mmCIF file of C-alpha atoms in Angstrom:
data_model
loop_
_atom_site.group_PDB
_atom_site.id
_atom_site.type_symbol
_atom_site.label_atom_id
_atom_site.label_comp_id
_atom_site.label_asym_id
_atom_site.label_seq_id
_atom_site.Cartn_x
_atom_site.Cartn_y
_atom_site.Cartn_z
ATOM 1 C CA UNK A 1 0.442 5.114 14.861
ATOM 2 C CA UNK A 2 0.718 2.265 17.361
ATOM 3 C CA UNK A 3 3.968 1.459 19.119
ATOM 4 C CA UNK A 4 2.701 -2.082 19.714
ATOM 5 C CA UNK A 5 0.769 -3.920 17.005
ATOM 6 C CA UNK A 6 -0.967 -7.133 18.033
ATOM 7 C CA UNK A 7 -2.120 -9.817 15.583
ATOM 8 C CA UNK A 8 -4.749 -12.303 16.779
ATOM 9 C CA UNK A 9 -5.235 -15.881 15.644
ATOM 10 C CA UNK A 10 -8.113 -18.293 15.130
ATOM 11 C CA UNK A 11 -11.172 -17.979 17.325
ATOM 12 C CA UNK A 12 -14.878 -17.205 17.629
ATOM 13 C CA UNK A 13 -16.634 -14.286 15.984
ATOM 14 C CA UNK A 14 -17.690 -12.765 19.288
ATOM 15 C CA UNK A 15 -14.082 -11.873 20.120
ATOM 16 C CA UNK A 16 -14.221 -8.314 18.865
ATOM 17 C CA UNK A 17 -11.268 -6.102 18.088
ATOM 18 C CA UNK A 18 -11.829 -4.072 21.244
ATOM 19 C CA UNK A 19 -12.194 -7.143 23.453
ATOM 20 C CA UNK A 20 -9.022 -8.751 22.117
ATOM 21 C CA UNK A 21 -7.009 -5.542 22.462
ATOM 22 C CA UNK A 22 -8.200 -5.005 26.036
ATOM 23 C CA UNK A 23 -7.575 -8.631 27.064
ATOM 24 C CA UNK A 24 -4.057 -8.647 25.615
ATOM 25 C CA UNK A 25 -2.994 -5.273 27.010
ATOM 26 C CA UNK A 26 -4.482 -6.043 30.443
ATOM 27 C CA UNK A 27 -2.576 -9.335 30.640
ATOM 28 C CA UNK A 28 0.593 -7.748 29.287
ATOM 29 C CA UNK A 29 0.448 -4.994 31.908
ATOM 30 C CA UNK A 30 -0.166 -7.493 34.708
ATOM 31 C CA UNK A 31 2.827 -9.604 33.667
ATOM 32 C CA UNK A 32 5.050 -6.532 33.538
ATOM 33 C CA UNK A 33 3.875 -5.426 36.991
ATOM 34 C CA UNK A 34 4.378 -8.915 38.455
ATOM 35 C CA UNK A 35 7.960 -8.873 37.206
ATOM 36 C CA UNK A 36 9.027 -5.538 38.627
ATOM 37 C CA UNK A 37 8.186 -3.349 35.641
ATOM 38 C CA UNK A 38 5.405 -1.273 37.174
ATOM 39 C CA UNK A 39 6.449 1.798 35.196
ATOM 40 C CA UNK A 40 5.999 -0.012 31.878
ATOM 41 C CA UNK A 41 2.693 -1.495 33.102
ATOM 42 C CA UNK A 42 1.438 1.994 33.996
ATOM 43 C CA UNK A 43 2.424 3.296 30.579
ATOM 44 C CA UNK A 44 0.441 0.557 28.839
ATOM 45 C CA UNK A 45 -2.610 0.811 31.097
ATOM 46 C CA UNK A 46 -2.594 4.592 30.809
ATOM 47 C CA UNK A 47 -2.390 4.531 27.029
ATOM 48 C CA UNK A 48 1.012 6.230 26.966
ATOM 49 C CA UNK A 49 2.237 3.218 25.008
ATOM 50 C CA UNK A 50 -0.124 3.046 22.059
ATOM 51 C CA UNK A 51 -1.399 -0.423 21.147
ATOM 52 C CA UNK A 52 -3.559 -1.594 18.270
ATOM 53 C CA UNK A 53 -5.026 -4.921 17.217
ATOM 54 C CA UNK A 54 -4.691 -5.910 13.559
ATOM 55 C CA UNK A 55 -8.184 -7.375 13.332
ATOM 56 C CA UNK A 56 -9.193 -9.549 10.383
ATOM 57 C CA UNK A 57 -11.734 -12.016 11.784
ATOM 58 C CA UNK A 58 -14.591 -10.264 9.992
ATOM 59 C CA UNK A 59 -13.154 -11.636 6.754
ATOM 60 C CA UNK A 60 -14.421 -15.087 7.761
ATOM 61 C CA UNK A 61 -18.112 -14.175 8.010
ATOM 62 C CA UNK A 62 -18.947 -16.147 4.872
ATOM 63 C CA UNK A 63 -17.472 -19.283 6.421
ATOM 64 C CA UNK A 64 -19.145 -18.992 9.833
ATOM 65 C CA UNK A 65 -21.494 -21.900 10.751
ATOM 66 C CA UNK A 66 -25.175 -21.232 11.472
ATOM 67 C CA UNK A 67 -25.701 -24.315 13.602
ATOM 68 C CA UNK A 68 -24.012 -27.174 15.424
ATOM 69 C CA UNK A 69 -23.693 -29.377 12.333
ATOM 70 C CA UNK A 70 -23.447 -26.601 9.762
ATOM 71 C CA UNK A 71 -20.050 -26.568 8.006
ATOM 72 C CA UNK A 72 -19.870 -23.756 5.466
ATOM 73 C CA UNK A 73 -16.568 -24.459 3.724
ATOM 74 C CA UNK A 74 -16.007 -24.849 -0.033
ATOM 75 C CA UNK A 75 -14.546 -28.222 -0.994
ATOM 76 C CA UNK A 76 -10.968 -26.938 -1.646
ATOM 77 C CA UNK A 77 -10.888 -25.156 1.719
ATOM 78 C CA UNK A 78 -12.230 -28.277 3.427
ATOM 79 C CA UNK A 79 -9.433 -30.350 1.865
ATOM 80 C CA UNK A 80 -6.820 -27.917 3.185
ATOM 81 C CA UNK A 81 -8.569 -28.048 6.558
ATOM 82 C CA UNK A 82 -8.084 -31.825 6.531
ATOM 83 C CA UNK A 83 -4.345 -31.393 5.971
ATOM 84 C CA UNK A 84 -4.103 -28.919 8.839
ATOM 85 C CA UNK A 85 -6.082 -31.241 11.129
ATOM 86 C CA UNK A 86 -3.763 -34.153 10.376
ATOM 87 C CA UNK A 87 -0.756 -31.965 11.128
ATOM 88 C CA UNK A 88 -2.285 -30.858 14.443
ATOM 89 C CA UNK A 89 -2.848 -34.469 15.500
ATOM 90 C CA UNK A 90 0.744 -35.138 14.472
ATOM 91 C CA UNK A 91 1.884 -32.289 16.744
ATOM 92 C CA UNK A 92 0.278 -33.989 19.734
ATOM 93 C CA UNK A 93 1.881 -37.312 18.801
ATOM 94 C CA UNK A 94 5.329 -35.732 18.544
ATOM 95 C CA UNK A 95 5.615 -33.413 21.524
ATOM 96 C CA UNK A 96 2.744 -33.626 24.040
ATOM 97 C CA UNK A 97 4.106 -33.891 27.589
ATOM 98 C CA UNK A 98 1.696 -36.682 28.565
ATOM 99 C CA UNK A 99 2.623 -40.057 26.988
ATOM 100 C CA UNK A 100 -1.063 -41.022 27.045
ATOM 101 C CA UNK A 101 -1.849 -37.991 24.886
ATOM 102 C CA UNK A 102 0.925 -38.951 22.464
ATOM 103 C CA UNK A 103 -0.359 -42.530 22.282
ATOM 104 C CA UNK A 104 -3.930 -41.327 21.766
ATOM 105 C CA UNK A 105 -2.823 -39.127 18.853
ATOM 106 C CA UNK A 106 -0.805 -41.947 17.298
ATOM 107 C CA UNK A 107 -3.867 -44.187 17.476
ATOM 108 C CA UNK A 108 -5.961 -41.474 15.840
ATOM 109 C CA UNK A 109 -3.481 -41.152 12.967
ATOM 110 C CA UNK A 110 -3.682 -44.910 12.401
ATOM 111 C CA UNK A 111 -7.457 -44.664 12.335
ATOM 112 C CA UNK A 112 -7.180 -42.025 9.615
ATOM 113 C CA UNK A 113 -5.759 -44.600 7.219
ATOM 114 C CA UNK A 114 -9.337 -45.800 6.647
ATOM 115 C CA UNK A 115 -10.640 -44.087 3.521
ATOM 116 C CA UNK A 116 -13.891 -42.171 3.481
ATOM 117 C CA UNK A 117 -15.892 -42.853 0.351
ATOM 118 C CA UNK A 118 -16.533 -39.951 -2.059
ATOM 119 C CA UNK A 119 -20.251 -40.705 -1.972
ATOM 120 C CA UNK A 120 -20.272 -39.190 1.515
ATOM 121 C CA UNK A 121 -19.418 -35.780 0.102
ATOM 122 C CA UNK A 122 -16.324 -33.541 0.211
ATOM 123 C CA UNK A 123 -16.972 -32.288 3.750
ATOM 124 C CA UNK A 124 -17.296 -35.720 5.360
ATOM 125 C CA UNK A 125 -13.535 -36.294 5.864
ATOM 126 C CA UNK A 126 -13.287 -32.934 7.626
ATOM 127 C CA UNK A 127 -16.278 -33.750 9.831
ATOM 128 C CA UNK A 128 -14.650 -37.059 10.724
ATOM 129 C CA UNK A 129 -11.357 -35.365 11.581
ATOM 130 C CA UNK A 130 -13.044 -32.727 13.743
ATOM 131 C CA UNK A 131 -14.963 -35.432 15.589
ATOM 132 C CA UNK A 132 -11.763 -37.390 16.116
ATOM 133 C CA UNK A 133 -9.865 -34.316 17.311
ATOM 134 C CA UNK A 134 -12.607 -33.630 19.832
ATOM 135 C CA UNK A 135 -11.795 -36.950 21.498
ATOM 136 C CA UNK A 136 -8.095 -36.186 21.904
ATOM 137 C CA UNK A 137 -7.187 -35.063 25.403
ATOM 138 C CA UNK A 138 -5.350 -31.782 24.732
ATOM 139 C CA UNK A 139 -7.966 -30.597 22.234
ATOM 140 C CA UNK A 140 -10.980 -31.807 24.207
ATOM 141 C CA UNK A 141 -9.750 -29.981 27.302
ATOM 142 C CA UNK A 142 -9.441 -26.736 25.364
ATOM 143 C CA UNK A 143 -12.885 -26.927 23.776
ATOM 144 C CA UNK A 144 -11.362 -26.275 20.355
ATOM 145 C CA UNK A 145 -13.496 -28.996 18.735
ATOM 146 C CA UNK A 146 -16.376 -29.134 21.191
ATOM 147 C CA UNK A 147 -18.861 -28.886 18.326
ATOM 148 C CA UNK A 148 -18.325 -30.147 14.807
ATOM 149 C CA UNK A 149 -19.211 -26.763 13.339
ATOM 150 C CA UNK A 150 -16.923 -24.881 15.749
ATOM 151 C CA UNK A 151 -13.956 -27.149 15.125
ATOM 152 C CA UNK A 152 -14.449 -27.052 11.377
ATOM 153 C CA UNK A 153 -14.759 -23.257 11.469
ATOM 154 C CA UNK A 154 -11.505 -22.917 13.399
ATOM 155 C CA UNK A 155 -9.691 -25.202 10.964
ATOM 156 C CA UNK A 156 -11.419 -23.373 8.143
ATOM 157 C CA UNK A 157 -9.914 -20.066 9.265
ATOM 158 C CA UNK A 158 -6.437 -21.457 8.707
ATOM 159 C CA UNK A 159 -7.437 -23.145 5.448
ATOM 160 C CA UNK A 160 -9.280 -20.102 4.095
ATOM 161 C CA UNK A 161 -6.271 -17.899 4.770
ATOM 162 C CA UNK A 162 -4.168 -20.252 2.656
ATOM 163 C CA UNK A 163 -6.711 -20.807 -0.135
ATOM 164 C CA UNK A 164 -8.826 -17.643 -0.322
ATOM 165 C CA UNK A 165 -6.747 -14.746 -1.705
ATOM 166 C CA UNK A 166 -9.329 -12.180 -0.617
ATOM 167 C CA UNK A 167 -9.034 -13.359 3.005
ATOM 168 C CA UNK A 168 -5.257 -13.577 2.793
ATOM 169 C CA UNK A 169 -4.725 -10.117 1.349
ATOM 170 C CA UNK A 170 -7.265 -8.614 3.728
ATOM 171 C CA UNK A 171 -5.481 -10.082 6.741
ATOM 172 C CA UNK A 172 -2.066 -8.961 5.519
ATOM 173 C CA UNK A 173 -3.394 -5.464 4.904
ATOM 174 C CA UNK A 174 -4.837 -5.400 8.440
ATOM 175 C CA UNK A 175 -1.273 -5.775 9.725
ATOM 176 C CA UNK A 176 0.498 -3.467 7.285
ATOM 177 C CA UNK A 177 -2.073 -0.693 7.776
ATOM 178 C CA UNK A 178 -1.186 -0.565 11.474
ATOM 179 C CA UNK A 179 2.601 -0.839 11.307
ATOM 180 C CA UNK A 180 4.148 2.631 11.054
ATOM 181 C CA UNK A 181 7.645 4.087 11.638
ATOM 182 C CA UNK A 182 6.592 4.463 15.298
ATOM 183 C CA UNK A 183 5.944 0.747 15.728
ATOM 184 C CA UNK A 184 8.441 -0.877 18.086
ATOM 185 C CA UNK A 185 7.053 -4.410 18.219
ATOM 186 C CA UNK A 186 4.587 -6.767 16.585
ATOM 187 C CA UNK A 187 3.055 -9.375 18.871
ATOM 188 C CA UNK A 188 1.392 -12.288 17.023
ATOM 189 C CA UNK A 189 -0.517 -15.391 18.117
ATOM 190 C CA UNK A 190 -1.574 -18.608 16.374
ATOM 191 C CA UNK A 191 -2.615 -18.011 12.739
ATOM 192 C CA UNK A 192 -1.624 -14.393 13.351
ATOM 193 C CA UNK A 193 2.017 -15.516 13.306
ATOM 194 C CA UNK A 194 1.539 -16.709 9.720
ATOM 195 C CA UNK A 195 -0.172 -13.453 8.777
ATOM 196 C CA UNK A 196 2.572 -11.425 10.452
ATOM 197 C CA UNK A 197 5.312 -13.478 8.778
ATOM 198 C CA UNK A 198 3.902 -12.811 5.309
ATOM 199 C CA UNK A 199 2.975 -9.189 6.014
ATOM 200 C CA UNK A 200 6.353 -8.224 7.445
ATOM 201 C CA UNK A 201 8.128 -9.581 4.384
ATOM 202 C CA UNK A 202 6.400 -6.731 2.534
ATOM 203 C CA UNK A 203 7.518 -4.131 5.063
ATOM 204 C CA UNK A 204 9.931 -1.509 3.727
ATOM 205 C CA UNK A 205 10.957 0.001 7.060
ATOM 206 C CA UNK A 206 12.904 -1.231 10.116
ATOM 207 C CA UNK A 207 11.027 -3.138 12.831
ATOM 208 C CA UNK A 208 12.852 -3.695 16.150
ATOM 209 C CA UNK A 209 10.947 -6.757 17.404
ATOM 210 C CA UNK A 210 8.553 -9.553 16.468
ATOM 211 C CA UNK A 211 7.228 -11.867 19.199
ATOM 212 C CA UNK A 212 5.286 -14.942 18.070
ATOM 213 C CA UNK A 213 3.573 -17.518 20.272
ATOM 214 C CA UNK A 214 1.382 -20.572 19.686
ATOM 215 C CA UNK A 215 2.670 -20.596 16.115
ATOM 216 C CA UNK A 216 1.733 -23.106 13.384
ATOM 217 C CA UNK A 217 4.496 -21.775 11.126
ATOM 218 C CA UNK A 218 6.171 -25.168 10.950
ATOM 219 C CA UNK A 219 3.057 -27.076 9.857
ATOM 220 C CA UNK A 220 3.763 -29.101 6.730
ATOM 221 C CA UNK A 221 0.347 -28.154 5.357
ATOM 222 C CA UNK A 222 1.339 -24.475 5.563
ATOM 223 C CA UNK A 223 5.012 -24.357 4.624
ATOM 224 C CA UNK A 224 4.850 -26.838 1.743
ATOM 225 C CA UNK A 225 4.095 -24.614 -1.213
ATOM 226 C CA UNK A 226 1.699 -22.300 0.631
ATOM 227 C CA UNK A 227 3.695 -20.036 2.907
ATOM 228 C CA UNK A 228 5.064 -16.920 1.200
ATOM 229 C CA UNK A 229 7.883 -16.278 0.616
ATOM 230 C CA UNK A 230 9.891 -19.478 0.445
ATOM 231 C CA UNK A 231 12.328 -20.759 1.470
ATOM 232 C CA UNK A 232 11.740 -19.731 5.083
ATOM 233 C CA UNK A 233 13.687 -16.699 6.242
ATOM 234 C CA UNK A 234 13.177 -13.755 8.571
ATOM 235 C CA UNK A 235 11.749 -10.542 7.086
ATOM 236 C CA UNK A 236 14.580 -8.380 5.770
ATOM 237 C CA UNK A 237 13.847 -5.321 7.928
ATOM 238 C CA UNK A 238 13.264 -7.240 11.167
ATOM 239 C CA UNK A 239 15.956 -6.820 13.819
ATOM 240 C CA UNK A 240 14.860 -9.437 16.384
ATOM 241 C CA UNK A 241 12.355 -12.330 16.392
ATOM 242 C CA UNK A 242 11.433 -14.193 19.599
ATOM 243 C CA UNK A 243 9.239 -17.297 19.342
ATOM 244 C CA UNK A 244 7.486 -18.849 22.359
ATOM 245 C CA UNK A 245 5.856 -22.291 22.571
ATOM 246 C CA UNK A 246 4.129 -24.637 24.993
ATOM 247 C CA UNK A 247 4.755 -28.283 24.123
ATOM 248 C CA UNK A 248 1.098 -29.087 24.954
ATOM 249 C CA UNK A 249 -0.203 -26.395 22.604
ATOM 250 C CA UNK A 250 -1.593 -28.546 19.784
ATOM 251 C CA UNK A 251 -1.328 -25.704 17.263
ATOM 252 C CA UNK A 252 2.437 -25.395 17.797
ATOM 253 C CA UNK A 253 4.046 -27.171 14.858
ATOM 254 C CA UNK A 254 7.550 -27.464 16.245
ATOM 255 C CA UNK A 255 9.425 -26.664 19.433
ATOM 256 C CA UNK A 256 12.508 -25.905 17.338
ATOM 257 C CA UNK A 257 11.295 -23.396 14.770
ATOM 258 C CA UNK A 258 14.839 -22.033 14.427
ATOM 259 C CA UNK A 259 15.949 -25.289 12.758
ATOM 260 C CA UNK A 260 13.635 -24.625 9.803
ATOM 261 C CA UNK A 261 15.441 -21.371 9.006
ATOM 262 C CA UNK A 262 18.898 -20.781 7.484
ATOM 263 C CA UNK A 263 21.849 -21.050 9.863
ATOM 264 C CA UNK A 264 22.895 -17.474 9.096
ATOM 265 C CA UNK A 265 19.444 -16.038 9.912
ATOM 266 C CA UNK A 266 20.384 -13.393 12.464
ATOM 267 C CA UNK A 267 16.888 -12.333 13.603
ATOM 268 C CA UNK A 268 15.136 -15.507 14.778
ATOM 269 C CA UNK A 269 16.252 -16.781 18.171
ATOM 270 C CA UNK A 270 15.864 -20.255 19.674
ATOM 271 C CA UNK A 271 12.295 -20.941 20.808
ATOM 272 C CA UNK A 272 11.507 -20.100 24.413
ATOM 273 C CA UNK A 273 9.356 -22.718 26.134
ATOM 274 C CA UNK A 274 6.608 -22.038 28.653
ATOM 275 C CA UNK A 275 4.007 -24.137 30.444
ATOM 276 C CA UNK A 276 0.476 -22.797 30.131
ATOM 277 C CA UNK A 277 -2.469 -23.997 32.162
ATOM 278 C CA UNK A 278 -3.797 -27.358 31.009
ATOM 279 C CA UNK A 279 -7.357 -26.321 30.161
ATOM 280 C CA UNK A 280 -6.262 -24.139 27.255
ATOM 281 C CA UNK A 281 -2.527 -24.186 26.511
ATOM 282 C CA UNK A 282 -3.112 -22.369 23.207
ATOM 283 C CA UNK A 283 -4.764 -19.253 24.669
ATOM 284 C CA UNK A 284 -3.057 -15.950 23.854
ATOM 285 C CA UNK A 285 -3.515 -14.611 27.375
ATOM 286 C CA UNK A 286 -1.862 -17.741 28.788
ATOM 287 C CA UNK A 287 1.252 -16.987 26.743
ATOM 288 C CA UNK A 288 1.140 -13.314 27.710
ATOM 289 C CA UNK A 289 1.109 -14.260 31.395
ATOM 290 C CA UNK A 290 4.698 -15.542 31.093
ATOM 291 C CA UNK A 291 7.766 -13.350 31.476
ATOM 292 C CA UNK A 292 9.462 -15.340 28.685
ATOM 293 C CA UNK A 293 6.922 -13.841 26.271
ATOM 294 C CA UNK A 294 6.801 -10.328 27.673
ATOM 295 C CA UNK A 295 10.449 -9.743 28.620
ATOM 296 C CA UNK A 296 11.592 -8.887 25.058
ATOM 297 C CA UNK A 297 8.991 -6.097 25.017
ATOM 298 C CA UNK A 298 9.908 -4.637 28.389
ATOM 299 C CA UNK A 299 12.924 -2.587 27.347
ATOM 300 C CA UNK A 300 11.276 -1.343 24.151
ATOM 301 C CA UNK A 301 8.055 -0.195 25.800
#
């Protein structure tokens, strides 16, 4: 019966449930303390405020690579991974703060107009995209695509969630099994924002707050026919939704998520913008180090 339910995003297998929960709560407590909320920080660190991580990364074991060049994705998942990769490069082109990064991404998108022959196999386009992404400044600095297998696996986590119903339902259940009448807030990062969005639409009880950060919810490859339910709208029982984004976070689909939702949507607020450190602007703990992310939780916790 957790008061705070956290939902992780894409990442390596060695980030265990316990490690993620401890990293998030430690950073959350530090941000509260640094902003004059020592009492709330003490309550979190002391376990008075109960926190749980909706952990679903184990569902991807069948897709995990066994070597640097090993890409273990079925053809349909690889095709979806390609779409997601193109959207991510498009994100950099549209809203990266550095004009050189935007130009680099635009050049990469032009390069993608060259077709890859089918004789090279269904995974070759994805390999090419991962290799290309690894050369782009914002992604290269984060290490997201440092190895072809790692980059493909990260993209594959998004794609498998969209295409593999067993993964999708397992992830949604990981969230719903932790949200109880005692839950005051759901805190979701990266792909976890997509999982939380779909899971909370199935919720049949009030939820005071949802905080999302580093969200790909606006990706065309996700919202066009894949995100459920459509058209986009806030979950019916959600009172307040705060979204946070860094313009240099390559996973962030849009800095104006609110514009994709109906004008009369009362829950979702305008996106709050933060500036994370350059080496990994997508990291969950970077977002949690900002008061803009944590402030909505302060009064509830």
